[in-house]
């Protein structure tokens, strides 16, 4: 009986494929099943991504020679100010590449925007840190991971999970110390550079002469202070102009109706002129010798007194009509009706505009004050203006009229607080519920593991390896990119509901929320679900081991990010350069939808701007993922991609000028996540050693205290003097000497930032020019709402050879201004205008506020 009860005599014991220490990987490997498809997924992601990258690059190289308006607008358009123009690159197939790479970042700073310059510098910093990571990580961690002894295959053999000996984790701690110390130093150095350059930029004579540098916006102003005399008592005689914002709801509606009627009249007048010109052309083909309708030059008719109503072809021209009410209203001539409506609206608009300018309208709690100097404006901006909390606050300085969201100025301080909390709650809920589709994407990346556990997914194992690689590699990366493309639109809408007064601050709010969204969804949720899907069976059997199982499988999730980085670095970078969708939309609208001279002009001269809240968080999150993956030797394989992204963005950068913000301090989350990852993998002494890395938060606070200095007048005077060494005759240096000199300068600029990024040095990078002067009319109307000073739009129609346009101009000008200059109809009855001159009748000189 004792022998029968002895478990050692049970033949079933030990017959299973493993023991209590077995995992799904080891069991499947014992059956000859290779559960890792990391190499296949990498290959199936790289091949189509590289093909698309090559295709987009070829399209760009071919099209840039003939489509200069779209691919070189800053050097082609004639309406761009001289200091905003880009140098024209050579028109050859490849000779432009050298000229492009020789273009310095300082040129971008002087001819584009401060934001564009800092963005390029951020991409360069990302490239440098990834390159240094390769130099540090590869020689140490590649051999340790490859000989870890866990039996992983393909790319999993090079991951953190292939290490079984806990003593080897000391190497990861050493690498973490070295790499993160370098990151902290670079972040500190870039913070010093950012603060100094920003100070030099704002103190430059060109910027200091702008009206925005001397104007402060005060919000939540009490009713008792909403007068010019009271504001003068508060801030003294340094005030130059005061704009008390008024409730413009009714005026906005009237101006919107006026513009809508005017533009509709312009469109119908253009359609009438084109119809008449077409009828005239057909009549002239049938009757070539009809001198009554002939033209001497194809544009101007011989006589001006021709009775067009009496000519035969005029009777075939149908004037546009419409009903005053849908289906049942009276049918009227659309052009005559629009003229009569404009005749009623225009006096009402002018009367109400005068009332707002004279201060007779209802004020709202927001005041713009222009001071006579930049120093006085800064003093008013920093002083305590009211003894009660939340009164005359928040304050903003340096904002331009184009950036102001005028409806947001009417909110009270408590309404703005409530709106902000509601928006933050909505963003939190959005992050939580967005985890569902993000988790699904993460599970797809490890579908090879799930297909061996879930019977209904077993068909995936029967598919070819290439198809399996596409499912686990390319499909999740594309799905995640498409899923995250919807986020900035929703976040920007919520940011506008908070009552922020400018588009700059809306972008900044959206940028911060989008970065949190990227970290949670793209990194945390996707990583955890990908790792959990690879360890589902073990978690079900032993839920208490979830910590160790996730720590073992988390490094395998990096295979998904390799595909994601490849997609971002190859396809999206090339797509950002070629802009296929934007190019097609531009061509389609110009060919089929832009039928008036105004629409053609606006389409031709307008450029797409960058939305920093959309661009910055994506790249910042990529940096965070790369830095967190310090202990994983796979991630530095992608170090070349940031350089590709940098040059792609550099080629298309410079169309927008929004908020100025350095993203360096967002590496804080990288440090905390690095500590968590190390602690999960090894809760013994190596992890405690890694936790002793200095906190970047304390470094950032010290940096802020160190950079909060004031540039004295003596320092500015010294900075203005030349410190360059006189030039002496010398031989031209060789190529090797030039490379060594640049490398020496690069090393010295890193190890001696106090010399190479001081105020006097960086001040030389700022564009110098004549201080901006404003006319009295421009300065007086600068910070009024657009509806208060908006003039009646000048209608612009094309000139025809038959003289219909001149007759319509004469009739319409009795009500509202209209012209047919600088535009005409060609032989095909298409609207043409002088694209080279780019200064049509509706052209307005750009004002740099």
PDB file of C-alpha atoms in Angstrom, residues 202-357:
ATOM      1  CA  UNK A 202      13.767  89.249 -26.813  1.00  0.00           C
ATOM      2  CA  UNK A 203      16.326  91.948 -25.990  1.00  0.00           C
ATOM      3  CA  UNK A 204      17.414  92.397 -29.599  1.00  0.00           C
ATOM      4  CA  UNK A 205      16.577  95.853 -31.025  1.00  0.00           C
ATOM      5  CA  UNK A 206      14.490  94.342 -33.817  1.00  0.00           C
ATOM      6  CA  UNK A 207      12.193  92.454 -31.448  1.00  0.00           C
ATOM      7  CA  UNK A 208      12.148  95.188 -28.800  1.00  0.00           C
ATOM      8  CA  UNK A 209      10.739  97.614 -31.384  1.00  0.00           C
ATOM      9  CA  UNK A 210       7.677  95.435 -31.962  1.00  0.00           C
ATOM     10  CA  UNK A 211       4.461  96.631 -30.408  1.00  0.00           C
ATOM     11  CA  UNK A 212       3.771  93.173 -28.939  1.00  0.00           C
ATOM     12  CA  UNK A 213       6.942  93.346 -26.814  1.00  0.00           C
ATOM     13  CA  UNK A 214       5.555  96.449 -25.075  1.00  0.00           C
ATOM     14  CA  UNK A 215       1.910  95.354 -24.758  1.00  0.00           C
ATOM     15  CA  UNK A 216       0.459  93.476 -21.784  1.00  0.00           C
ATOM     16  CA  UNK A 217      -2.926  91.744 -21.659  1.00  0.00           C
ATOM     17  CA  UNK A 218      -4.682  91.892 -18.281  1.00  0.00           C
ATOM     18  CA  UNK A 219      -7.630  89.565 -17.753  1.00  0.00           C
ATOM     19  CA  UNK A 220     -10.315  89.481 -15.037  1.00  0.00           C
ATOM     20  CA  UNK A 221     -10.155  93.274 -14.693  1.00  0.00           C
ATOM     21  CA  UNK A 222     -12.760  94.671 -12.228  1.00  0.00           C
ATOM     22  CA  UNK A 223     -15.471  96.888 -13.689  1.00  0.00           C
ATOM     23  CA  UNK A 224     -14.287  99.837 -11.613  1.00  0.00           C
ATOM     24  CA  UNK A 225     -10.952  99.836 -13.483  1.00  0.00           C
ATOM     25  CA  UNK A 226     -12.324  99.540 -17.024  1.00  0.00           C
ATOM     26  CA  UNK A 227     -11.511 103.152 -17.895  1.00  0.00           C
ATOM     27  CA  UNK A 228      -8.410 104.792 -19.285  1.00  0.00           C
ATOM     28  CA  UNK A 229      -8.046 107.206 -16.372  1.00  0.00           C
ATOM     29  CA  UNK A 230      -8.148 104.426 -13.759  1.00  0.00           C
ATOM     30  CA  UNK A 231      -5.545 102.408 -15.634  1.00  0.00           C
ATOM     31  CA  UNK A 232      -3.280 105.442 -15.835  1.00  0.00           C
ATOM     32  CA  UNK A 233      -3.501 105.853 -12.056  1.00  0.00           C
ATOM     33  CA  UNK A 234      -2.508 102.211 -11.548  1.00  0.00           C
ATOM     34  CA  UNK A 235       0.417 102.023 -13.990  1.00  0.00           C
ATOM     35  CA  UNK A 236       1.543 105.636 -14.244  1.00  0.00           C
ATOM     36  CA  UNK A 237       2.482 107.823 -17.174  1.00  0.00           C
ATOM     37  CA  UNK A 238       4.433 105.105 -18.980  1.00  0.00           C
ATOM     38  CA  UNK A 239       1.204 104.045 -20.715  1.00  0.00           C
ATOM     39  CA  UNK A 240       1.082 104.896 -24.420  1.00  0.00           C
ATOM     40  CA  UNK A 241      -2.193 103.286 -25.571  1.00  0.00           C
ATOM     41  CA  UNK A 242      -5.084 101.453 -23.913  1.00  0.00           C
ATOM     42  CA  UNK A 243      -7.496  99.078 -25.643  1.00  0.00           C
ATOM     43  CA  UNK A 244     -10.503  98.194 -23.474  1.00  0.00           C
ATOM     44  CA  UNK A 245     -12.070  95.130 -25.065  1.00  0.00           C
ATOM     45  CA  UNK A 246     -15.812  95.328 -25.694  1.00  0.00           C
ATOM     46  CA  UNK A 247     -18.606  92.853 -26.286  1.00  0.00           C
ATOM     47  CA  UNK A 248     -18.559  92.483 -30.078  1.00  0.00           C
ATOM     48  CA  UNK A 249     -21.111  89.708 -30.467  1.00  0.00           C
ATOM     49  CA  UNK A 250     -23.596  91.788 -32.471  1.00  0.00           C
ATOM     50  CA  UNK A 251     -20.844  93.492 -34.457  1.00  0.00           C
ATOM     51  CA  UNK A 252     -19.236  90.131 -35.257  1.00  0.00           C
ATOM     52  CA  UNK A 253     -22.529  88.873 -36.659  1.00  0.00           C
ATOM     53  CA  UNK A 254     -22.961  91.980 -38.810  1.00  0.00           C
ATOM     54  CA  UNK A 255     -19.394  91.871 -40.128  1.00  0.00           C
ATOM     55  CA  UNK A 256     -19.714  88.158 -40.831  1.00  0.00           C
ATOM     56  CA  UNK A 257     -22.958  88.787 -42.744  1.00  0.00           C
ATOM     57  CA  UNK A 258     -21.353  91.673 -44.658  1.00  0.00           C
ATOM     58  CA  UNK A 259     -18.369  89.578 -45.709  1.00  0.00           C
ATOM     59  CA  UNK A 260     -20.583  86.636 -46.616  1.00  0.00           C
ATOM     60  CA  UNK A 261     -22.786  88.815 -48.831  1.00  0.00           C
ATOM     61  CA  UNK A 262     -19.777  90.511 -50.443  1.00  0.00           C
ATOM     62  CA  UNK A 263     -17.944  87.286 -51.260  1.00  0.00           C
ATOM     63  CA  UNK A 264     -21.128  85.725 -52.608  1.00  0.00           C
ATOM     64  CA  UNK A 265     -21.645  88.767 -54.825  1.00  0.00           C
ATOM     65  CA  UNK A 266     -18.051  88.478 -56.015  1.00  0.00           C
ATOM     66  CA  UNK A 267     -18.550  84.816 -56.925  1.00  0.00           C
ATOM     67  CA  UNK A 268     -21.810  85.464 -58.805  1.00  0.00           C
ATOM     68  CA  UNK A 269     -20.305  88.432 -60.654  1.00  0.00           C
ATOM     69  CA  UNK A 270     -17.412  86.212 -61.733  1.00  0.00           C
ATOM     70  CA  UNK A 271     -19.808  83.503 -62.919  1.00  0.00           C
ATOM     71  CA  UNK A 272     -21.814  86.092 -64.882  1.00  0.00           C
ATOM     72  CA  UNK A 273     -18.683  87.496 -66.531  1.00  0.00           C
ATOM     73  CA  UNK A 274     -17.457  84.001 -67.443  1.00  0.00           C
ATOM     74  CA  UNK A 275     -20.861  83.067 -68.888  1.00  0.00           C
ATOM     75  CA  UNK A 276     -20.965  86.257 -70.953  1.00  0.00           C
ATOM     76  CA  UNK A 277     -17.421  85.734 -72.180  1.00  0.00           C
ATOM     77  CA  UNK A 278     -18.225  82.158 -73.192  1.00  0.00           C
ATOM     78  CA  UNK A 279     -21.336  83.273 -75.095  1.00  0.00           C
ATOM     79  CA  UNK A 280     -19.344  86.022 -76.794  1.00  0.00           C
ATOM     80  CA  UNK A 281     -16.596  83.587 -77.837  1.00  0.00           C
ATOM     81  CA  UNK A 282     -19.148  81.243 -79.400  1.00  0.00           C
ATOM     82  CA  UNK A 283     -20.817  84.139 -81.214  1.00  0.00           C
ATOM     83  CA  UNK A 284     -17.484  85.384 -82.574  1.00  0.00           C
ATOM     84  CA  UNK A 285     -16.660  81.930 -83.898  1.00  0.00           C
ATOM     85  CA  UNK A 286     -19.894  81.998 -85.865  1.00  0.00           C
ATOM     86  CA  UNK A 287     -19.520  85.606 -86.928  1.00  0.00           C
ATOM     87  CA  UNK A 288     -15.830  86.447 -87.092  1.00  0.00           C
ATOM     88  CA  UNK A 289     -16.357  89.769 -88.860  1.00  0.00           C
ATOM     89  CA  UNK A 290     -18.763  91.211 -86.306  1.00  0.00           C
ATOM     90  CA  UNK A 291     -17.002  94.490 -85.443  1.00  0.00           C
ATOM     91  CA  UNK A 292     -19.525  95.312 -82.784  1.00  0.00           C
ATOM     92  CA  UNK A 293     -18.107  92.733 -80.364  1.00  0.00           C
ATOM     93  CA  UNK A 294     -14.516  92.499 -81.657  1.00  0.00           C
ATOM     94  CA  UNK A 295     -11.570  93.504 -79.457  1.00  0.00           C
ATOM     95  CA  UNK A 296      -8.311  95.035 -80.561  1.00  0.00           C
ATOM     96  CA  UNK A 297      -6.037  93.266 -78.061  1.00  0.00           C
ATOM     97  CA  UNK A 298      -8.153  90.415 -76.735  1.00  0.00           C
ATOM     98  CA  UNK A 299      -8.635  92.133 -73.391  1.00  0.00           C
ATOM     99  CA  UNK A 300      -9.877  95.701 -73.894  1.00  0.00           C
ATOM    100  CA  UNK A 301     -12.837  96.387 -76.221  1.00  0.00           C
ATOM    101  CA  UNK A 302     -12.672  99.151 -78.848  1.00  0.00           C
ATOM    102  CA  UNK A 303     -15.519 101.199 -77.442  1.00  0.00           C
ATOM    103  CA  UNK A 304     -16.947 101.763 -74.046  1.00  0.00           C
ATOM    104  CA  UNK A 305     -20.402 102.813 -75.127  1.00  0.00           C
ATOM    105  CA  UNK A 306     -21.518  99.489 -76.610  1.00  0.00           C
ATOM    106  CA  UNK A 307     -25.062  98.542 -75.632  1.00  0.00           C
ATOM    107  CA  UNK A 308     -24.495  94.952 -74.498  1.00  0.00           C
ATOM    108  CA  UNK A 309     -28.192  94.280 -74.004  1.00  0.00           C
ATOM    109  CA  UNK A 310     -28.760  94.805 -77.730  1.00  0.00           C
ATOM    110  CA  UNK A 311     -26.129  92.382 -79.034  1.00  0.00           C
ATOM    111  CA  UNK A 312     -27.405  88.909 -79.974  1.00  0.00           C
ATOM    112  CA  UNK A 313     -25.093  86.887 -77.697  1.00  0.00           C
ATOM    113  CA  UNK A 314     -26.068  88.897 -74.595  1.00  0.00           C
ATOM    114  CA  UNK A 315     -29.569  87.421 -74.661  1.00  0.00           C
ATOM    115  CA  UNK A 316     -28.122  83.944 -74.146  1.00  0.00           C
ATOM    116  CA  UNK A 317     -26.451  84.921 -70.863  1.00  0.00           C
ATOM    117  CA  UNK A 318     -28.604  83.913 -67.901  1.00  0.00           C
ATOM    118  CA  UNK A 319     -28.254  86.061 -64.832  1.00  0.00           C
ATOM    119  CA  UNK A 320     -28.139  84.159 -61.514  1.00  0.00           C
ATOM    120  CA  UNK A 321     -31.416  83.998 -59.585  1.00  0.00           C
ATOM    121  CA  UNK A 322     -32.639  82.476 -56.322  1.00  0.00           C
ATOM    122  CA  UNK A 323     -35.728  82.326 -54.115  1.00  0.00           C
ATOM    123  CA  UNK A 324     -35.921  84.311 -50.889  1.00  0.00           C
ATOM    124  CA  UNK A 325     -37.319  81.215 -49.170  1.00  0.00           C
ATOM    125  CA  UNK A 326     -36.754  77.607 -50.048  1.00  0.00           C
ATOM    126  CA  UNK A 327     -39.117  76.484 -52.857  1.00  0.00           C
ATOM    127  CA  UNK A 328     -41.920  78.943 -52.003  1.00  0.00           C
ATOM    128  CA  UNK A 329     -40.231  82.356 -51.811  1.00  0.00           C
ATOM    129  CA  UNK A 330     -40.185  85.069 -54.400  1.00  0.00           C
ATOM    130  CA  UNK A 331     -37.671  84.566 -57.208  1.00  0.00           C
ATOM    131  CA  UNK A 332     -35.242  87.488 -57.470  1.00  0.00           C
ATOM    132  CA  UNK A 333     -32.106  88.467 -59.370  1.00  0.00           C
ATOM    133  CA  UNK A 334     -29.280  87.350 -57.068  1.00  0.00           C
ATOM    134  CA  UNK A 335     -26.824  90.108 -57.995  1.00  0.00           C
ATOM    135  CA  UNK A 336     -29.377  92.897 -57.597  1.00  0.00           C
ATOM    136  CA  UNK A 337     -30.602  91.421 -54.316  1.00  0.00           C
ATOM    137  CA  UNK A 338     -27.063  91.169 -52.905  1.00  0.00           C
ATOM    138  CA  UNK A 339     -26.368  94.784 -53.844  1.00  0.00           C
ATOM    139  CA  UNK A 340     -29.503  95.931 -52.039  1.00  0.00           C
ATOM    140  CA  UNK A 341     -28.662  93.866 -48.947  1.00  0.00           C
ATOM    141  CA  UNK A 342     -25.136  95.257 -48.840  1.00  0.00           C
ATOM    142  CA  UNK A 343     -26.540  98.744 -49.164  1.00  0.00           C
ATOM    143  CA  UNK A 344     -28.466  98.105 -45.926  1.00  0.00           C
ATOM    144  CA  UNK A 345     -25.721  96.312 -43.981  1.00  0.00           C
ATOM    145  CA  UNK A 346     -22.721  98.552 -44.702  1.00  0.00           C
ATOM    146  CA  UNK A 347     -24.027 101.666 -42.868  1.00  0.00           C
ATOM    147  CA  UNK A 348     -24.995  99.542 -39.849  1.00  0.00           C
ATOM    148  CA  UNK A 349     -21.504  98.049 -39.664  1.00  0.00           C
ATOM    149  CA  UNK A 350     -19.769 101.434 -39.905  1.00  0.00           C
ATOM    150  CA  UNK A 351     -22.034 102.938 -37.249  1.00  0.00           C
ATOM    151  CA  UNK A 352     -21.456 100.071 -34.816  1.00  0.00           C
ATOM    152  CA  UNK A 353     -17.686 100.068 -35.454  1.00  0.00           C
ATOM    153  CA  UNK A 354     -17.509 103.757 -34.569  1.00  0.00           C
ATOM    154  CA  UNK A 355     -19.461 103.087 -31.380  1.00  0.00           C
ATOM    155  CA  UNK A 356     -16.945 100.439 -30.277  1.00  0.00           C
ATOM    156  CA  UNK A 357     -13.943 102.639 -31.090  1.00  0.00           C
TER     157      UNK A 357
END
